[in-house]
Short mmCIF file of C-alpha atoms in Angstrom, two decimals:
data_model
loop_
_atom_site.label_atom_id
_atom_site.label_comp_id
_atom_site.label_asym_id
_atom_site.label_seq_id
_atom_site.Cartn_x
_atom_site.Cartn_y
_atom_site.Cartn_z
CA MET M 226 -56.98 274.00 -36.69
CA ASP M 227 -59.15 274.55 -33.60
CA LYS M 228 -59.35 278.30 -32.96
CA GLN M 229 -59.91 277.65 -29.22
CA ALA M 230 -56.82 275.49 -28.97
CA ILE M 231 -53.58 276.59 -27.34
CA TYR M 232 -50.51 275.60 -29.33
CA ASP M 233 -48.08 277.63 -27.20
CA ALA M 234 -48.67 277.00 -23.48
CA ARG M 235 -46.17 279.66 -22.47
CA LYS M 236 -48.97 282.23 -22.72
CA LEU M 237 -50.63 280.48 -19.75
CA GLY M 238 -47.64 281.02 -17.48
CA LYS M 239 -45.22 278.55 -15.92
CA PRO M 240 -47.39 277.52 -12.91
CA LYS M 241 -50.27 276.40 -15.15
CA MET M 242 -47.85 274.64 -17.48
CA VAL M 243 -46.50 272.68 -14.52
CA VAL M 244 -50.03 271.71 -13.41
CA LEU M 245 -50.86 270.58 -16.95
CA GLY M 246 -47.64 268.55 -17.02
CA ILE M 247 -48.50 266.85 -13.72
CA GLN M 248 -51.94 266.05 -15.14
CA HIS M 249 -50.33 264.30 -18.10
CA MET M 250 -48.02 262.39 -15.75
CA PHE M 251 -50.97 261.08 -13.74
CA ALA M 252 -52.82 260.20 -16.93
CA MET M 253 -50.05 257.80 -17.94
CA PHE M 254 -49.00 256.73 -14.44
CA GLY M 255 -51.56 254.01 -13.70
CA ALA M 256 -51.09 252.00 -16.88
CA THR M 257 -47.32 252.58 -17.06
CA ILE M 258 -46.55 251.14 -13.62
CA LEU M 259 -48.82 248.14 -14.15
CA VAL M 260 -46.47 246.62 -16.74
CA PRO M 261 -43.51 246.22 -14.33
CA MET M 262 -45.88 245.09 -11.58
CA ILE M 263 -47.22 242.34 -13.84
CA THR M 264 -43.94 241.30 -15.44
CA GLY M 265 -41.50 241.67 -12.54
CA LEU M 266 -39.52 244.52 -14.10
CA ASP M 267 -38.42 247.38 -11.86
CA VAL M 268 -40.98 250.16 -11.32
CA LEU M 269 -38.45 252.95 -10.86
CA THR M 270 -36.54 251.91 -13.99
CA THR M 271 -39.84 251.94 -15.86
CA LEU M 272 -40.66 255.49 -14.76
CA LEU M 273 -37.16 256.73 -15.64
CA MET M 274 -37.24 255.13 -19.07
CA ALA M 275 -40.75 256.37 -19.81
CA GLY M 276 -39.57 259.91 -19.11
CA LEU M 277 -36.29 259.58 -21.01
CA GLY M 278 -38.02 257.74 -23.86
CA THR M 279 -40.56 260.54 -24.20
CA LEU M 280 -37.84 263.20 -24.28
CA LEU M 281 -35.89 261.18 -26.84
CA PHE M 282 -39.02 260.79 -28.98
CA HIS M 283 -39.58 264.55 -28.90
CA PHE M 284 -35.99 265.16 -29.95
CA ILE M 285 -36.23 262.74 -32.91
CA THR M 286 -39.56 264.25 -34.03
CA LYS M 287 -38.21 267.82 -33.95
CA PHE M 288 -40.21 268.62 -30.75
CA LYS M 289 -43.41 268.75 -32.83
CA VAL M 290 -45.53 265.78 -31.67
CA PRO M 291 -47.34 266.07 -28.27
CA ALA M 292 -47.03 262.38 -27.41
CA PHE M 293 -46.09 260.67 -24.14
CA LEU M 294 -44.42 257.27 -24.31
CA GLY M 295 -45.42 254.86 -21.53
CA SER M 296 -45.16 251.12 -20.97
CA SER M 297 -46.52 248.94 -23.74
CA PHE M 298 -48.88 246.09 -22.83
CA ALA M 299 -48.43 244.47 -26.22
CA PHE M 300 -45.22 242.70 -25.13
CA LEU M 301 -46.61 241.12 -21.95
CA GLY M 302 -47.12 237.80 -23.71
CA GLY M 303 -43.51 237.93 -24.88
CA TYR M 304 -42.19 238.48 -21.36
CA ALA M 305 -44.26 235.55 -20.10
CA ALA M 306 -43.02 233.29 -22.92
CA VAL M 307 -39.37 234.05 -22.17
CA LYS M 308 -39.83 233.66 -18.41
CA ALA M 309 -41.21 230.18 -19.12
CA LEU M 310 -37.76 229.28 -20.53
CA ALA M 311 -36.23 229.49 -17.04
CA PRO M 312 -34.45 226.28 -15.96
CA GLU M 313 -36.33 224.11 -13.49
CA GLY M 314 -36.02 225.54 -9.98
CA ALA M 315 -34.70 228.90 -11.18
CA ASP M 316 -36.43 232.23 -10.58
CA PRO M 317 -38.46 233.05 -13.74
CA ASN M 318 -37.59 236.73 -13.26
CA SER M 319 -33.95 235.84 -13.93
CA MET M 320 -35.02 235.54 -17.58
CA LEU M 321 -36.24 239.13 -17.79
CA PRO M 322 -32.92 240.50 -19.12
CA TYR M 323 -33.22 238.03 -22.01
CA ALA M 324 -36.79 239.19 -22.64
CA CYS M 325 -35.59 242.80 -22.54
CA LEU M 326 -32.98 241.95 -25.18
CA GLY M 327 -35.75 240.58 -27.37
CA VAL M 328 -37.78 243.76 -26.89
CA ALA M 329 -34.72 245.89 -27.65
CA CYS M 330 -34.32 244.02 -30.95
CA ALA M 331 -38.03 244.51 -31.61
CA GLY M 332 -37.48 248.24 -31.21
CA LEU M 333 -34.81 248.08 -33.90
CA VAL M 334 -37.36 246.62 -36.32
CA TYR M 335 -38.97 250.08 -36.28
CA PHE M 336 -35.79 251.39 -37.94
CA ILE M 337 -36.19 248.92 -40.77
CA LEU M 338 -39.77 249.96 -41.48
CA ALA M 339 -38.87 253.64 -41.10
CA GLY M 340 -36.02 253.23 -43.60
CA ILE M 341 -38.23 251.42 -46.08
CA ILE M 342 -40.97 254.05 -45.73
CA ARG M 343 -38.43 256.80 -46.29
CA ALA M 344 -37.02 255.05 -49.35
CA ILE M 345 -40.08 253.73 -51.19
CA GLY M 346 -43.07 255.46 -49.62
CA VAL M 347 -45.60 254.41 -47.02
CA HIS M 348 -48.16 252.91 -49.42
CA LYS M 349 -45.98 250.06 -50.67
CA VAL M 350 -44.95 248.97 -47.16
CA MET M 351 -48.35 249.08 -45.50
CA LYS M 352 -49.90 246.58 -47.90
CA PHE M 353 -48.09 243.77 -46.02
CA PHE M 354 -49.66 244.79 -42.69
CA PRO M 355 -53.40 245.27 -43.27
CA PRO M 356 -55.94 245.27 -40.41
CA VAL M 357 -56.94 241.67 -41.22
CA VAL M 358 -53.48 240.73 -39.85
CA THR M 359 -52.79 243.32 -37.16
CA GLY M 360 -56.35 243.35 -35.76
CA PRO M 361 -56.47 239.63 -34.82
CA ILE M 362 -52.91 239.80 -33.46
CA ILE M 363 -53.89 242.61 -31.09
CA ILE M 364 -57.06 240.69 -30.12
CA ALA M 365 -54.98 237.60 -29.35
CA ILE M 366 -52.57 239.59 -27.17
CA GLY M 367 -55.40 240.67 -24.87
CA LEU M 368 -57.22 237.33 -24.78
CA GLY M 369 -53.99 235.44 -24.18
CA LEU M 370 -53.33 237.50 -21.06
CA ALA M 371 -56.86 237.23 -19.67
CA PRO M 372 -56.18 234.11 -17.54
CA SER M 373 -53.50 235.94 -15.54
CA ALA M 374 -55.99 238.70 -14.70
CA VAL M 375 -58.49 236.14 -13.43
CA SER M 376 -55.75 234.38 -11.44
CA ASN M 377 -54.86 237.63 -9.67
CA CYS M 378 -58.50 238.39 -8.97
CA THR M 379 -59.00 235.05 -7.20
CA THR M 380 -56.89 236.20 -4.25
CA ASN M 381 -59.72 238.56 -3.26
CA TRP M 382 -62.61 238.92 -5.69
CA PHE M 383 -64.24 241.64 -3.57
CA LEU M 384 -61.35 244.10 -3.96
CA ALA M 385 -60.89 243.12 -7.59
CA ILE M 386 -64.52 243.98 -8.29
CA VAL M 387 -64.19 247.27 -6.39
CA ALA M 388 -61.23 248.25 -8.59
CA LEU M 389 -63.07 247.15 -11.73
CA ALA M 390 -66.28 248.97 -10.75
CA VAL M 391 -64.49 252.24 -9.94
CA ILE M 392 -62.72 252.23 -13.31
CA ILE M 393 -65.96 251.58 -15.16
CA VAL M 394 -67.95 254.23 -13.25
CA PHE M 395 -65.40 257.00 -13.74
CA ASN M 396 -64.63 256.05 -17.31
CA ILE M 397 -68.31 256.20 -18.29
CA TRP M 398 -69.82 258.80 -15.94
CA GLY M 399 -66.78 260.74 -14.76
CA LYS M 400 -66.38 264.41 -15.62
CA GLY M 401 -63.29 266.40 -16.48
CA MET M 402 -60.07 265.09 -14.97
CA LEU M 403 -61.90 262.23 -13.20
CA LYS M 404 -62.81 260.73 -16.56
CA ILE M 405 -59.19 260.84 -17.74
CA VAL M 406 -57.62 259.02 -14.77
CA PRO M 407 -59.99 256.10 -13.98
CA ILE M 408 -57.09 253.69 -13.53
CA ILE M 409 -55.47 255.87 -10.85
CA LEU M 410 -58.84 256.26 -9.15
CA GLY M 411 -59.40 252.51 -9.31
CA LEU M 412 -56.04 251.95 -7.65
CA LEU M 413 -56.53 254.57 -4.95
CA ILE M 414 -60.12 253.73 -3.99
CA SER M 415 -59.67 249.96 -3.97
CA TYR M 416 -56.39 250.41 -2.07
CA ALA M 417 -58.22 252.53 0.54
CA VAL M 418 -61.00 249.93 0.86
CA GLY M 419 -58.32 247.25 1.20
CA LEU M 420 -56.63 249.23 3.99
CA VAL M 421 -59.90 249.39 5.94
CA LEU M 422 -60.36 245.62 5.62
CA TYR M 423 -56.70 245.07 6.50
CA PHE M 424 -56.84 247.05 9.74
CA ILE M 425 -60.09 245.35 10.74
CA SER M 426 -58.48 241.95 10.17
CA GLN M 427 -55.37 242.99 12.11
CA ALA M 428 -57.58 243.85 15.07
CA ASN M 429 -59.34 240.48 14.74
CA PRO M 430 -56.95 238.00 12.99
CA ASP M 431 -59.55 235.21 13.00
CA LEU M 432 -61.46 237.04 10.28
CA ILE M 433 -58.73 236.25 7.73
CA GLN M 434 -59.33 232.53 8.17
CA THR M 435 -63.11 232.57 8.72
CA ILE M 436 -64.08 235.08 6.00
CA PRO M 437 -61.19 234.75 3.52
CA TRP M 438 -63.14 236.06 0.50
CA LEU M 439 -63.31 239.48 2.19
CA PHE M 440 -60.32 239.76 4.50
CA SER M 441 -57.56 237.69 2.92
CA GLY M 442 -55.18 238.44 0.10
CA GLY M 443 -54.32 234.93 -1.00
CA SER M 444 -53.74 231.47 0.38
CA VAL M 445 -50.98 229.01 1.26
CA LEU M 446 -51.31 225.62 -0.43
CA ASP M 447 -49.85 222.26 0.47
CA ASP M 448 -48.30 219.85 -2.03
CA ALA M 449 -51.73 218.45 -2.89
CA GLY M 450 -53.08 221.89 -3.71
CA ASN M 451 -55.22 222.17 -0.58
CA VAL M 452 -55.47 225.48 1.31
CA THR M 453 -53.61 225.37 4.63
CA SER M 454 -54.01 229.04 5.61
CA TYR M 455 -54.90 232.47 4.29
CA LEU M 456 -52.67 235.54 4.06
CA PRO M 457 -53.39 239.19 4.97
CA ILE M 458 -54.41 241.52 2.15
CA PHE M 459 -51.26 243.67 2.40
CA ASP M 460 -47.57 242.95 2.79
CA PHE M 461 -45.87 246.13 3.96
CA SER M 462 -42.47 244.55 4.61
CA GLY M 463 -40.89 246.35 1.65
CA VAL M 464 -42.22 249.73 2.77
CA GLN M 465 -41.06 249.03 6.33
CA THR M 466 -37.55 248.20 5.13
CA VAL M 467 -37.22 251.50 3.23
CA VAL M 468 -38.68 253.50 6.12
CA ASP M 469 -36.32 251.81 8.60
CA ASN M 470 -33.33 252.47 6.35
CA ILE M 471 -34.25 256.12 6.04
CA ALA M 472 -34.77 256.36 9.83
CA ASN M 473 -31.30 254.87 10.31
CA GLY M 474 -29.79 257.56 8.12
CA GLN M 475 -29.42 255.66 4.83
CA ILE M 476 -29.76 258.46 2.34
CA PHE M 477 -28.43 256.77 -0.78
CA GLY M 478 -28.93 253.21 -1.93
CA GLU M 479 -31.38 250.86 -3.60
CA GLN M 480 -33.62 250.93 -0.51
CA GLY M 481 -32.70 254.30 0.96
CA LEU M 482 -34.14 257.78 0.56
CA ILE M 483 -32.57 258.31 -2.86
CA GLY M 484 -31.67 255.51 -5.25
CA ILE M 485 -30.32 254.98 -8.73
CA PRO M 486 -33.28 253.69 -10.79
CA VAL M 487 -31.15 251.34 -12.92
CA ILE M 488 -30.20 247.96 -11.41
CA TRP M 489 -27.19 246.61 -13.28
CA ASN M 490 -27.95 242.88 -12.94
CA LYS M 491 -31.45 243.51 -14.33
CA THR M 492 -30.16 245.19 -17.47
CA THR M 493 -29.23 243.37 -20.66
CA PHE M 494 -25.59 244.30 -19.98
CA GLY M 495 -25.33 242.72 -16.53
CA GLY M 496 -28.11 240.14 -16.46
CA ILE M 497 -27.41 237.98 -19.53
CA ASP M 498 -25.07 235.03 -19.91
CA TRP M 499 -23.85 235.82 -23.41
CA SER M 500 -22.52 232.29 -23.88
CA ASN M 501 -26.09 230.96 -23.78
CA GLY M 502 -26.78 231.51 -27.47
CA ALA M 503 -29.83 229.24 -27.68
CA VAL M 504 -31.78 231.14 -25.03
CA ILE M 505 -30.73 234.48 -26.47
CA ALA M 506 -31.86 233.47 -29.97
CA SER M 507 -35.13 231.99 -28.67
CA SER M 508 -35.88 235.16 -26.70
CA ILE M 509 -35.28 237.41 -29.68
CA ILE M 510 -37.33 235.28 -32.07
CA ALA M 511 -40.17 234.93 -29.54
CA ILE M 512 -40.57 238.68 -29.09
CA MET M 513 -39.50 240.43 -32.29
CA PRO M 514 -42.66 239.55 -34.30
CA ILE M 515 -44.76 241.47 -31.77
CA SER M 516 -43.27 244.66 -33.19
CA LEU M 517 -45.29 244.09 -36.36
CA ALA M 518 -48.48 244.68 -34.38
CA THR M 519 -47.11 247.52 -32.25
CA MET M 520 -45.92 249.40 -35.33
CA MET M 521 -49.47 249.32 -36.63
CA GLU M 522 -50.70 250.58 -33.26
CA HIS M 523 -48.12 253.35 -33.51
CA ILE M 524 -49.45 254.47 -36.89
CA GLY M 525 -52.98 254.58 -35.48
CA ASP M 526 -51.84 256.51 -32.39
CA ILE M 527 -49.97 259.12 -34.43
CA SER M 528 -53.01 259.52 -36.66
CA ALA M 529 -55.24 259.94 -33.59
CA ILE M 530 -52.94 262.58 -32.10
CA GLY M 531 -52.82 264.43 -35.40
CA SER M 532 -56.61 264.34 -35.67
CA THR M 533 -56.96 265.69 -32.13
CA VAL M 534 -54.44 268.48 -32.62
CA GLY M 535 -55.39 269.30 -36.20
CA LYS M 536 -51.99 268.53 -37.72
CA ASN M 537 -50.76 265.77 -40.02
CA TYR M 538 -47.80 264.32 -38.16
CA ILE M 539 -47.45 261.45 -40.65
CA GLN M 540 -46.43 264.13 -43.15
CA ASP M 541 -44.55 266.48 -40.77
CA PRO M 542 -42.28 265.53 -39.06
CA GLY M 543 -42.97 262.29 -40.93
CA LEU M 544 -43.99 258.74 -40.06
CA HIS M 545 -40.40 257.58 -40.44
CA ARG M 546 -39.33 259.97 -37.67
CA THR M 547 -42.12 258.97 -35.26
CA LEU M 548 -41.32 255.29 -35.87
CA ILE M 549 -37.62 255.87 -35.20
CA GLY M 550 -38.45 257.83 -32.06
CA ASP M 551 -40.75 255.11 -30.73
CA GLY M 552 -38.40 252.29 -31.67
CA LEU M 553 -35.31 253.97 -30.26
CA ALA M 554 -37.13 254.76 -26.99
CA THR M 555 -38.16 251.09 -26.74
CA THR M 556 -34.63 249.86 -27.39
CA LEU M 557 -33.10 252.28 -24.89
CA ALA M 558 -35.60 251.38 -22.17
CA SER M 559 -35.20 247.63 -22.71
CA LEU M 560 -31.41 247.67 -22.69
CA PHE M 561 -31.51 249.19 -19.20
CA GLY M 562 -34.19 246.84 -17.85
CA GLY M 563 -37.37 248.76 -18.60
CA PRO M 564 -40.42 247.68 -20.60
CA ALA M 565 -41.12 248.62 -24.20
CA ASN M 566 -42.42 252.15 -24.78
CA THR M 567 -45.41 253.16 -26.84
CA THR M 568 -47.39 256.33 -27.51
CA TYR M 569 -50.19 256.62 -24.93
CA GLY M 570 -53.85 257.12 -25.77
CA GLU M 571 -54.47 258.34 -22.20
CA ASN M 572 -52.43 261.44 -22.93
CA THR M 573 -54.22 261.98 -26.23
CA GLY M 574 -57.41 262.11 -24.15
CA VAL M 575 -55.87 264.82 -21.98
CA LEU M 576 -55.03 266.81 -25.11
CA ALA M 577 -58.63 266.58 -26.29
CA LEU M 578 -59.98 267.62 -22.88
CA THR M 579 -57.73 270.61 -22.23
CA LYS M 580 -57.20 271.75 -25.85
CA VAL M 581 -53.64 272.57 -24.82
CA TYR M 582 -51.61 271.01 -27.62
CA ASP M 583 -48.16 272.33 -26.77
CA PRO M 584 -45.57 269.48 -26.69
CA ARG M 585 -43.73 271.43 -23.94
CA VAL M 586 -46.43 270.30 -21.49
CA ILE M 587 -45.72 266.66 -22.34
CA ARG M 588 -42.02 267.22 -21.78
CA ILE M 589 -42.78 268.63 -18.33
CA ALA M 590 -44.65 265.38 -17.55
CA ALA M 591 -41.62 263.40 -18.75
CA ILE M 592 -39.32 265.36 -16.44
CA PHE M 593 -41.63 264.64 -13.48
CA ALA M 594 -41.60 260.91 -14.32
CA CYS M 595 -37.79 260.91 -14.35
CA THR M 596 -37.66 262.77 -11.01
CA ILE M 597 -40.01 260.36 -9.22
CA SER M 598 -37.89 257.40 -10.32
CA PHE M 599 -35.09 258.37 -7.94
CA PHE M 600 -37.16 257.71 -4.77
CA PRO M 601 -37.31 254.01 -3.69
CA ILE M 602 -40.19 254.64 -1.28
CA VAL M 603 -42.37 255.10 -4.36
CA ALA M 604 -41.48 251.60 -5.64
CA ALA M 605 -42.08 250.11 -2.17
CA LEU M 606 -45.53 251.69 -1.92
CA ILE M 607 -46.41 250.50 -5.40
CA GLY M 608 -45.14 247.02 -4.56
CA SER M 609 -47.55 246.85 -1.63
CA ILE M 610 -50.57 246.97 -3.95
CA PRO M 611 -52.36 243.59 -3.58
CA SER M 612 -52.43 241.30 -6.60
CA CYS M 613 -56.24 241.23 -6.49
CA ILE M 614 -56.36 244.98 -7.22
CA ILE M 615 -53.90 244.48 -10.06
CA GLY M 616 -56.17 241.73 -11.31
CA GLY M 617 -59.24 243.95 -11.25
CA ILE M 618 -57.44 246.64 -13.21
CA SER M 619 -55.96 244.10 -15.62
CA PHE M 620 -59.47 242.80 -16.22
CA VAL M 621 -60.20 246.08 -17.97
CA LEU M 622 -56.83 246.65 -19.59
CA TYR M 623 -56.49 243.21 -21.15
CA GLY M 624 -60.01 243.50 -22.49
CA MET M 625 -59.14 246.93 -23.85
CA ILE M 626 -56.20 245.47 -25.76
CA SER M 627 -58.52 243.02 -27.48
CA ALA M 628 -61.12 245.73 -28.00
CA ILE M 629 -58.49 247.86 -29.77
CA GLY M 630 -57.94 244.96 -32.13
CA VAL M 631 -61.68 244.67 -32.75
CA ARG M 632 -61.85 248.41 -33.38
CA ASN M 633 -58.96 248.11 -35.80
CA VAL M 634 -60.91 245.54 -37.80
CA VAL M 635 -64.26 247.36 -37.64
CA GLU M 636 -63.02 250.86 -38.45
CA ASN M 637 -61.14 249.58 -41.46
CA LYS M 638 -64.20 247.61 -42.68
CA VAL M 639 -62.44 244.25 -43.03
CA ASP M 640 -64.72 242.13 -45.19
CA PHE M 641 -65.22 238.79 -43.45
CA THR M 642 -67.57 237.57 -46.14
CA LYS M 643 -64.35 236.82 -48.04
CA SER M 644 -62.87 233.42 -47.25
CA ARG M 645 -59.28 234.70 -47.45
CA ASN M 646 -59.89 237.19 -44.62
CA LEU M 647 -61.68 234.62 -42.48
CA ILE M 648 -58.83 232.13 -42.93
CA VAL M 649 -56.11 234.68 -42.11
CA ALA M 650 -57.88 235.83 -38.94
CA ALA M 651 -58.79 232.26 -37.93
CA VAL M 652 -55.23 230.97 -38.27
CA ILE M 653 -53.86 233.88 -36.23
CA LEU M 654 -56.36 233.40 -33.41
CA VAL M 655 -56.05 229.61 -33.25
CA CYS M 656 -52.24 229.72 -33.30
CA ALA M 657 -52.08 232.40 -30.61
CA LEU M 658 -54.78 231.02 -28.31
CA GLY M 659 -54.95 227.34 -29.19
CA LEU M 660 -51.31 226.66 -28.40
CA GLY M 661 -51.89 228.07 -24.90
CA ALA M 662 -48.67 227.96 -22.90
CA ASP M 663 -47.03 225.63 -25.43
CA THR M 664 -44.17 226.74 -27.63
CA VAL M 665 -42.87 225.60 -31.01
CA SER M 666 -39.22 224.56 -30.96
CA PHE M 667 -36.85 223.61 -33.74
CA PRO M 668 -33.06 223.39 -34.09
CA ILE M 669 -30.90 225.72 -36.19
CA GLY M 670 -27.42 224.29 -36.04
CA SER M 671 -26.56 223.78 -32.38
CA ALA M 672 -29.18 226.28 -31.20
CA GLN M 673 -32.70 225.28 -30.19
CA ILE M 674 -35.07 228.04 -31.29
CA THR M 675 -38.35 228.47 -29.44
CA LEU M 676 -41.30 230.44 -30.85
CA SER M 677 -44.08 231.70 -28.62
CA PRO M 678 -47.69 231.14 -29.76
CA LEU M 679 -47.96 234.84 -30.57
CA ALA M 680 -44.82 234.71 -32.71
CA VAL M 681 -46.19 231.70 -34.62
CA ALA M 682 -49.51 233.51 -35.10
CA SER M 683 -47.84 236.69 -36.39
CA ILE M 684 -45.63 234.89 -38.87
CA ALA M 685 -48.48 232.71 -40.12
CA GLY M 686 -50.87 235.64 -40.54
CA ILE M 687 -48.40 237.82 -42.45
CA ALA M 688 -47.39 234.92 -44.70
CA LEU M 689 -50.96 233.83 -45.52
CA ASN M 690 -52.07 237.38 -46.24
CA ALA M 691 -49.14 237.85 -48.59
CA ILE M 692 -49.84 234.58 -50.42
CA PHE M 693 -53.64 234.72 -50.75
CA PRO M 694 -55.13 236.66 -53.66
CA GLY M 695 -57.91 239.19 -53.26
CA LYS M 696 -56.25 241.88 -51.14
CA ASP M 697 -58.65 244.80 -50.78
CA PHE M 698 -56.92 247.23 -48.42
CA LYS M 699 -54.97 250.31 -49.41
CA PHE M 700 -53.17 252.49 -46.89
CA ILE M 701 -53.41 256.27 -47.27
CA THR M 702 -51.31 258.97 -45.66
CA ASN M 703 -53.77 260.00 -42.97
CA GLY M 704 -53.30 256.58 -41.35
CA LYS M 705 -56.67 255.15 -42.38
CA GLY M 706 -57.56 252.72 -45.11
CA GLU M 707 -59.77 252.63 -48.13
CA ARG M 708 -61.21 249.88 -50.28
CA LYS M 709 -60.00 249.47 -53.83
#
């Protein structure tokens, strides 16, 4: 263990523990809120479930693992696939409860793997999920989402590039805390630049139409796809509504000073027509296979945290416990309308920077996240962030997802001189990316089952790897691999 490390933060005193907790909250904040902003899920629900999920994870893992659970980007493709199942003319976001049900079921898959690991040992299970399968799946997740990032950027490329540039500069050249929160800085600085442009355009409205690439935040199209007018960068109507309600004395309510961060008709309990078995089955089948990739990410994350802290968490409290904690947090969050949870690398970076490894600090961050979720003004302010800024940030994040997949392949020395490995990876990538927005449908009885491209890719990759001879990967208990 690191002799300079602090494993019991209580010796620092409560004020410093609180500051360290806030630091961890900000480290996860930028990426966590982007998932609901991209998918249409509720921001306040997301914050509440991230906090509760983290606390639940700590309880399951005997309060030993200093991990924060934030929103997972791995399921974004699944949300998009289920939203595409919306009937013609219906709001695609009305399908989100069905997607959340699929994610909740995906979280339960963690229990299956945890039970198998507990019963037969980790080595025998991991041989079905080598990096030649999980790496390309993770790569495909990021590349499949890339078009949506570009689409958001097109509303104002200038602000998108500002957000992208700020993230890159602070991530590469930033020092201390600035290096840990480049996403927050990208949001804040590009938002401030956008405000300056917005107020200039409000003083001279003609600028929005004459110099749209700088002063507009999108366009209005006619039926032929031609631009009829350009829109301002910001829409503060949501913020104004909350402020007006507060000024009129509305203390409690969805758009008052204090709100309940769970919206019943957006949960799986109140937002699903349970008689619609075909859509329910299609949603579950479209999303559940993604858990195969996220479980591999989980193993890597737990190994990374253990390496940072100097403890083997796969052994104690055990990989089966961390899997159950992660899966149960995901299921809980999804049932109540939040996105899937996953252990956050951003917070592992904070651990490495501060050398304060006490899980109590992470739990303080979780409590702050829960507290913030009860204030609707926060959601309104977040909702005012222009899509171009989201696009600039997504440009990095989606690329990072793919880069994680590449790293997974490289670090585990997948041998692509072998035809079997090339074929497995090729089939996964072509299925996931070549099908584009198309889905694969087939009937089972009276139900029409629809598989997303990512689901097809996952199933095909796992099956081919299991069938082909010449497997050369062996999982070992520190979460890495070795050649036979």
